[in-house]
Coordinates of C-alpha atoms in Angstrom, one line a residue:
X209 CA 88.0 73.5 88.5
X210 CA 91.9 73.1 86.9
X211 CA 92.6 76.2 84.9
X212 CA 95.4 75.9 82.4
X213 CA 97.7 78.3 80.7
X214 CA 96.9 78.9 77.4
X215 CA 98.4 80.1 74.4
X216 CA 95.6 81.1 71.6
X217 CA 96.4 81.8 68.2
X218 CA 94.8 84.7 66.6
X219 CA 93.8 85.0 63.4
X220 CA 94.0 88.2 61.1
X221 CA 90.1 88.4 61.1
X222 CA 89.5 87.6 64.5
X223 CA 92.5 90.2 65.8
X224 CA 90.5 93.2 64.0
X225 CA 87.5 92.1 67.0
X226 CA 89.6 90.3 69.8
X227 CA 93.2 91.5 71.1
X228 CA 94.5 88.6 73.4
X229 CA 92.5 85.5 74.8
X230 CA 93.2 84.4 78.7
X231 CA 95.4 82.1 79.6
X232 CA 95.1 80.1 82.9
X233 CA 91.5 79.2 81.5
X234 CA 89.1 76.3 82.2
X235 CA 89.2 73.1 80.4
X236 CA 87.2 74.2 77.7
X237 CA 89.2 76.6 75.4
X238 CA 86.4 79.1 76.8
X239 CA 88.7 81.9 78.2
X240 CA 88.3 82.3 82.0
X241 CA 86.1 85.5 83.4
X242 CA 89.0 85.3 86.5
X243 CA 92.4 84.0 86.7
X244 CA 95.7 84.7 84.8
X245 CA 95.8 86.9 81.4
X246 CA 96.4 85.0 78.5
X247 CA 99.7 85.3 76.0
X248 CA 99.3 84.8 72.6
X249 CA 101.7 83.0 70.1
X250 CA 101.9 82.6 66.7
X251 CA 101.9 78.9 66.4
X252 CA 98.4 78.8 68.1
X253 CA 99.9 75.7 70.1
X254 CA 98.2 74.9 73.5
X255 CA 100.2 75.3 76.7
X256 CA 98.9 73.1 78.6
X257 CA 100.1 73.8 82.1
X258 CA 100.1 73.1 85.1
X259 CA 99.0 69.3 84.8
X260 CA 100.8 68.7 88.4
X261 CA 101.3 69.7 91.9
X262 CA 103.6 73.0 91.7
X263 CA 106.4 73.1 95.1
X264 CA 107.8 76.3 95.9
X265 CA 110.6 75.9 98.2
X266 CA 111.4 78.4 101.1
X267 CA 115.2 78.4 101.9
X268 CA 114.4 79.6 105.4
X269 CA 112.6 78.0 108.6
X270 CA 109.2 77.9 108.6
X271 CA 107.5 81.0 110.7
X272 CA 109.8 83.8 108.8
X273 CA 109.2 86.0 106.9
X274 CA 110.0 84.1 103.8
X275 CA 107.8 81.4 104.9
X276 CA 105.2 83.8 105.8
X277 CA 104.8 85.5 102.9
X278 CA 104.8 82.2 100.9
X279 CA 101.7 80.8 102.5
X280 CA 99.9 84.4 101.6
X281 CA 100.2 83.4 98.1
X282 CA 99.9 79.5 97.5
X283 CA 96.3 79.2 98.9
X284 CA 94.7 81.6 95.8
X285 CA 98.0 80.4 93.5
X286 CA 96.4 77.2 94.5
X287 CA 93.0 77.5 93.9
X288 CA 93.7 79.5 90.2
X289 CA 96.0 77.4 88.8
X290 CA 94.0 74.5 89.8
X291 CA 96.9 72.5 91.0
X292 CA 98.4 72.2 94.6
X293 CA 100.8 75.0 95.1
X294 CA 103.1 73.3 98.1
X295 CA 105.7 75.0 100.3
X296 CA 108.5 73.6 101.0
X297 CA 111.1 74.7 103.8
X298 CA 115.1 74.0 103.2
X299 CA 116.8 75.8 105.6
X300 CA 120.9 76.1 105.1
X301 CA 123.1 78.3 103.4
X302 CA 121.9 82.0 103.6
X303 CA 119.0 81.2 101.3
X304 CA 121.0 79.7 98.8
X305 CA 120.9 75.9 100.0
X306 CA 116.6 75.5 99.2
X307 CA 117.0 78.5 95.7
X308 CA 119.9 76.0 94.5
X309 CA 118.0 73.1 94.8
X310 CA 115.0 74.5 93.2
X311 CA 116.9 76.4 89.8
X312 CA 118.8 73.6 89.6
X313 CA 116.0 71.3 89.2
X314 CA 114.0 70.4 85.8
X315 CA 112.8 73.3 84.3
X316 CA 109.6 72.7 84.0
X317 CA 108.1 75.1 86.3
X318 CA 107.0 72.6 88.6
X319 CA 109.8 73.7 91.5
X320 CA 110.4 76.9 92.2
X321 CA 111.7 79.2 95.3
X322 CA 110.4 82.5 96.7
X323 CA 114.1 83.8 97.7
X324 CA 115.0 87.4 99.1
X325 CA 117.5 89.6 96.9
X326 CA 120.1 88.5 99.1
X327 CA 120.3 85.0 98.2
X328 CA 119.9 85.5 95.2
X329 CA 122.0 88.3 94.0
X330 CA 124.6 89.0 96.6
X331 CA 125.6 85.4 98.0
X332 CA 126.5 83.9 94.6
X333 CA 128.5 87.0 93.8
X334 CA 130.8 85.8 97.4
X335 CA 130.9 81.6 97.2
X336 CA 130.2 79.1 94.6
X337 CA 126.1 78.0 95.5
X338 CA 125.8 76.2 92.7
X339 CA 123.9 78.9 90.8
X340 CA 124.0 82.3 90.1
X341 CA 121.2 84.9 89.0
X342 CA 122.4 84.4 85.0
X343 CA 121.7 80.6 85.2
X344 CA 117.9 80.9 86.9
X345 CA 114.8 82.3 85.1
X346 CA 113.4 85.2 87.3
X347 CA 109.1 84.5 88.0
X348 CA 108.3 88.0 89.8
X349 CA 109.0 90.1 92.8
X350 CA 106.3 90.1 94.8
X351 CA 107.0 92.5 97.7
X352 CA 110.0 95.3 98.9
X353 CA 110.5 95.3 102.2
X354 CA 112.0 98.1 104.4
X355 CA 115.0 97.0 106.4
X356 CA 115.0 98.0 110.4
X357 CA 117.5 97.7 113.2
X358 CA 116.2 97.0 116.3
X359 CA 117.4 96.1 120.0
X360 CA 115.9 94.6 123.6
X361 CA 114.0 97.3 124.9
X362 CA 115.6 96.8 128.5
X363 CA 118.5 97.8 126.2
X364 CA 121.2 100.1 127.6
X365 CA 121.5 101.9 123.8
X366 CA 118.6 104.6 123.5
X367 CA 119.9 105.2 119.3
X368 CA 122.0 104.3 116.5
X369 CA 124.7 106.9 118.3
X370 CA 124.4 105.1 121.5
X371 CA 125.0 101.6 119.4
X372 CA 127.9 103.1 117.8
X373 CA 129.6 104.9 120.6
X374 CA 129.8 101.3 122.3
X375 CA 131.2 99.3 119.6
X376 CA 133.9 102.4 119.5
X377 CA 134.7 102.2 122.9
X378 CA 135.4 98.0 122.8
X379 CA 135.8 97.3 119.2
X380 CA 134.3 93.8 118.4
X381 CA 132.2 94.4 121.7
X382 CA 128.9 95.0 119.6
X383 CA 127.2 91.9 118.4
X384 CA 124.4 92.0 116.2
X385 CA 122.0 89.2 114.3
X386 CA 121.5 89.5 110.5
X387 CA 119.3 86.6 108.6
X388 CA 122.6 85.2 106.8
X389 CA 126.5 86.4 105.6
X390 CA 126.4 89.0 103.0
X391 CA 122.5 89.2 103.2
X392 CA 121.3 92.6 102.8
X393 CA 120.6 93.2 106.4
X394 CA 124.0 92.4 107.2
X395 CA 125.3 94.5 104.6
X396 CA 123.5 96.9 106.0
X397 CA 125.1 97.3 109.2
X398 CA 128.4 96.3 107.7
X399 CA 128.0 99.4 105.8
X400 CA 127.2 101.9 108.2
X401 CA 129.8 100.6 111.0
X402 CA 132.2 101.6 108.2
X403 CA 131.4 105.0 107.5
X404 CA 131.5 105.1 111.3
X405 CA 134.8 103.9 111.8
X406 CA 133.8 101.1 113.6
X407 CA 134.0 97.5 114.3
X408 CA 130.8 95.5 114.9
X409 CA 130.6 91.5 115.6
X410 CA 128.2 89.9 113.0
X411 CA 126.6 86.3 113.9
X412 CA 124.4 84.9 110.8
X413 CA 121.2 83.3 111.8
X414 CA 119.1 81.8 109.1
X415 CA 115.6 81.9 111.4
X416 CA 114.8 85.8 112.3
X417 CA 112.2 84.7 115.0
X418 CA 115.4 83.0 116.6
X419 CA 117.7 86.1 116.4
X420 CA 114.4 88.3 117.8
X421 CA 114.1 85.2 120.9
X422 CA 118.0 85.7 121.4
X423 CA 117.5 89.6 121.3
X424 CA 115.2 89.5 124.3
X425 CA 116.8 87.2 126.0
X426 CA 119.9 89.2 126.5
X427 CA 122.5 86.8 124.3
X428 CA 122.9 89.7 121.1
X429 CA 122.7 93.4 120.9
X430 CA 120.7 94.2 118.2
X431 CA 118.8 92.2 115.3
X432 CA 119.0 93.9 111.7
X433 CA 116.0 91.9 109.5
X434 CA 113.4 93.4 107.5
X435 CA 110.8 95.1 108.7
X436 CA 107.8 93.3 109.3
X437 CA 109.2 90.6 111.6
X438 CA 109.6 93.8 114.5
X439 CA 105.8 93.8 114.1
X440 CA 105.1 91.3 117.1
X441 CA 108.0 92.1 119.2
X442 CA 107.7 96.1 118.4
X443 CA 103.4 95.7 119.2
X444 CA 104.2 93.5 122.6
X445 CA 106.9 96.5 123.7
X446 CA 110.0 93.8 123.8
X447 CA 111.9 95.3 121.3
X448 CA 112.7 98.7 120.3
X449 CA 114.1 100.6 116.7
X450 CA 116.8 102.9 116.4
X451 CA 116.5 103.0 112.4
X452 CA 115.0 102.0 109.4
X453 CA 115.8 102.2 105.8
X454 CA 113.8 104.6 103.3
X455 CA 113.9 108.4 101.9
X456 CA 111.4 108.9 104.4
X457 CA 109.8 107.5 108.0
X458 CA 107.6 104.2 107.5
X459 CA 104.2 105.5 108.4
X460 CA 104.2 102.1 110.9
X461 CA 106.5 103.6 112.9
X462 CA 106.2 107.4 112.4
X463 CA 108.7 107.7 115.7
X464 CA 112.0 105.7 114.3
X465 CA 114.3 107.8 112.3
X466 CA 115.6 106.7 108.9
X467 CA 118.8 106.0 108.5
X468 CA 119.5 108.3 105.7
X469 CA 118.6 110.9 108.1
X470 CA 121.2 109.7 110.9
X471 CA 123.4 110.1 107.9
X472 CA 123.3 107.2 106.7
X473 CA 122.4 106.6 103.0
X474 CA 122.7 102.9 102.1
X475 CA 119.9 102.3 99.6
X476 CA 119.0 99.0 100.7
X477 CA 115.6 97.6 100.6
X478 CA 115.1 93.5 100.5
X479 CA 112.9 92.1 98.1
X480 CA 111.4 88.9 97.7
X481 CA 111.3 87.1 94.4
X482 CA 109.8 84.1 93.0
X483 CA 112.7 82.2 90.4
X484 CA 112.9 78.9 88.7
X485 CA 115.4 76.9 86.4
X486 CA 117.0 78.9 83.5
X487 CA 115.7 77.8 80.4
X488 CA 112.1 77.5 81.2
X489 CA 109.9 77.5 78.2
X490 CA 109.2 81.8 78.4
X491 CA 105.5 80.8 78.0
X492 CA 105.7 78.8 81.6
X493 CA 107.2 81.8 83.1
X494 CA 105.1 84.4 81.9
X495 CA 101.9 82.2 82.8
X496 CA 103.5 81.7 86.6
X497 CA 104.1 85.3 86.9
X498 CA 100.6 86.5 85.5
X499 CA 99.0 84.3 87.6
X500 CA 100.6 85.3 90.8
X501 CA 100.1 89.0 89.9
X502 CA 95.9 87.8 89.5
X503 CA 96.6 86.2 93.0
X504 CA 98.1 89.4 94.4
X505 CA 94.6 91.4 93.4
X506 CA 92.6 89.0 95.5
X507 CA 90.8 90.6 98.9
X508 CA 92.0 87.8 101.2
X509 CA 95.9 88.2 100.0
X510 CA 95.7 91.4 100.3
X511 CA 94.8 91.5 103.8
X512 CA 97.5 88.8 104.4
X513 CA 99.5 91.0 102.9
X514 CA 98.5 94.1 105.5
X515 CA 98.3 91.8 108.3
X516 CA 101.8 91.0 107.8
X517 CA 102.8 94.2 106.6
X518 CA 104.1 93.5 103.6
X519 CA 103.9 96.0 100.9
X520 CA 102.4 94.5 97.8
X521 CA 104.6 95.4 94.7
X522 CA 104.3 93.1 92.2
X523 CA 107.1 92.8 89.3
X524 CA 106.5 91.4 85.9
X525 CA 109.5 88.1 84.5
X526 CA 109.6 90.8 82.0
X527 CA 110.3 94.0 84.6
X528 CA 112.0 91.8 86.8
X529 CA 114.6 90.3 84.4
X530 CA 115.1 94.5 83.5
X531 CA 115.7 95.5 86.7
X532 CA 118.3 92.4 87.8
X533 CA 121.9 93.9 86.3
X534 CA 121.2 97.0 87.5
X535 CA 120.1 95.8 91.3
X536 CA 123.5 93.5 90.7
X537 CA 126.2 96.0 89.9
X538 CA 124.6 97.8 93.0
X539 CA 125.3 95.1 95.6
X540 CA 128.6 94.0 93.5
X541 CA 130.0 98.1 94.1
X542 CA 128.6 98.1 97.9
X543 CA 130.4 94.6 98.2
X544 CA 133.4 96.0 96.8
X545 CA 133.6 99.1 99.2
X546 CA 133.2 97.0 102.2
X547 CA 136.4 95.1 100.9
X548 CA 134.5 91.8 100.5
X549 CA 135.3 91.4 96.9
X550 CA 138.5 92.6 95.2

């Protein structure tokens, strides 16, 4: 049954019995026993959305993590908004290639991107993309992701140390696979080969199952992506991690030291966001966030979630739209040190 966001206005009298009537209800103005929460306004007027299909591009190839984590959501976004909730992949660009196309698209809320905090903080802050985070409106976050550094496990380099001590001996020598140019992963190891004094060779590649394939195969040294796309290649023994980011050890991989305690303390995590066209109608946004957060509490998502060890945490528009400056002047300052901006 098509559930619809709506807004419900509430009188004086009825407020001293009710607080707030659901939103994402059936057709009836009967307020849903599941589904999204409901805002009220004082004009009483009727949102009535979504009346079509909803696309949510992925600016990655299909089978990342991007991707992955996308599908975990749209079946249940699906099936509680009552419209289709349809992924779309445009690769190019870092991430910024499919998130321009979407926030530059009617805003409506009817397209969308799920976009890591790299493409959409950091890359707009280095070329002109055709958006920045100012001129989107921010949905959710829907997961933080540790970052991890990994290499072949018929690799030569045992630790970070060992990784480091090579690219010191042959500067340039040292290749390694982020999933884009000024993406957090890369920044990562940008960062770290500078407070070692040395020089790595970065190679962008948009598709992290790609850069893991080219990591076994020999072609690259080491692949820094987030976390949960080691899972395979870490459970099958073809890969092994020298670090990963956090205060403390992932409890996934009790055995692989953190960087901050190699001495390296870049606080980098990558999240993954959901964020349309600025000027959305604050109703729309607020009814896409609340019901993605209602998605995120079903059983079956969360086990996707698990399965693909994702951590669930879920940011409000509200939160969200907070926490964006401060996440910016962050990356702006670490861009700065690293001499990419002036």
């Amino acid at each position: 049954m098509k559930k619809t966001c709506k807004r419900l206005l509430v009188s004086l009298m009825a407020a001293a019995t009710l607080f707030s009537l659901a939103a994402c209800s059936g057709g009836s103005n009967q307020p849903a026993s599941t589904g999204t929460p409901a805002s009220t306004s004082p004009d009483g007027a009727t949102l009535d959305f979504p009346k079509q299909d909803i696309t949510l591009i992925v600016p990655y190839a299909a089978g990342g993590t991007t991707d992955l984590l996308a599908r975990a959501l749209t079946t249940q976004l699906s099936d509680d908004l009552g419209v289709n909730v349809i992924v779309q992949n445009v690769e190019g660009g870092g991430g910024t290639t499919g998130t321009s196309q979407a926030v530059n698209s009617k805003a409506d809320g009817y397209t969308l991107a799920i976009c890591s905090n790299g493409g959409y903080l950091i890359n707009p802050e280095i070329n002109e993309v055709g958006y920045t985070w100012e001129t989107t409106t921010p949905i959710c976050i829907v997961s933080e992701i540790p970052i991890a550094l990994g290499v072949a496990a018929s690799s030569p380099y045992e630790t970070l140390q060992d990784l480091i001590d090579a690219a010191a001996a042959a500067p340039g020598s040292v290749t390694y696979v982020s999933p884009g140019a000024n993406s957090t992963p890369h920044l990562l190891v940008a960062a770290v080969g500078q407070q070692a004094g040395v020089q790595w060779n970065h190679s962008p590649n948009s598709s992290s199952p790609a850069a893991i394939a080219e990591l076994i195969g020999g072609h690259i040294d080491a692949v820094s992506v987030n976390l949960p796309t080691f899972k395979s290649s870490t459970n099958d023994g073809s890969v092994r991690l020298l670090a990963v980011t956090g205060d403390e050890r992932n409890p996934s991989y009790p055995d692989v030291p953190t960087f901050k305690e190699l001495g390296y303390d870049f606080p980098a995590s990558v999240y993954f966001c959901i964020v349309g066209p600025a000027d959305m109608d604050p109703a729309v946004a607020q009814c896409l966030s609340d019901a993605v957060g209602a998605a995120m509490e079903n059983a079956d998502v969360q086990d996707s979630f698990t399965k693909l060890d994702f951590p669930m945490s879920f940011t409000s528009s509200e939160d969200f739209a907070a926490r964006i400056p401060e996440d910016f002047a962050l990356y702006e300052g670490i861009l700065k040190d690293l001499g990419v901006l002036s």
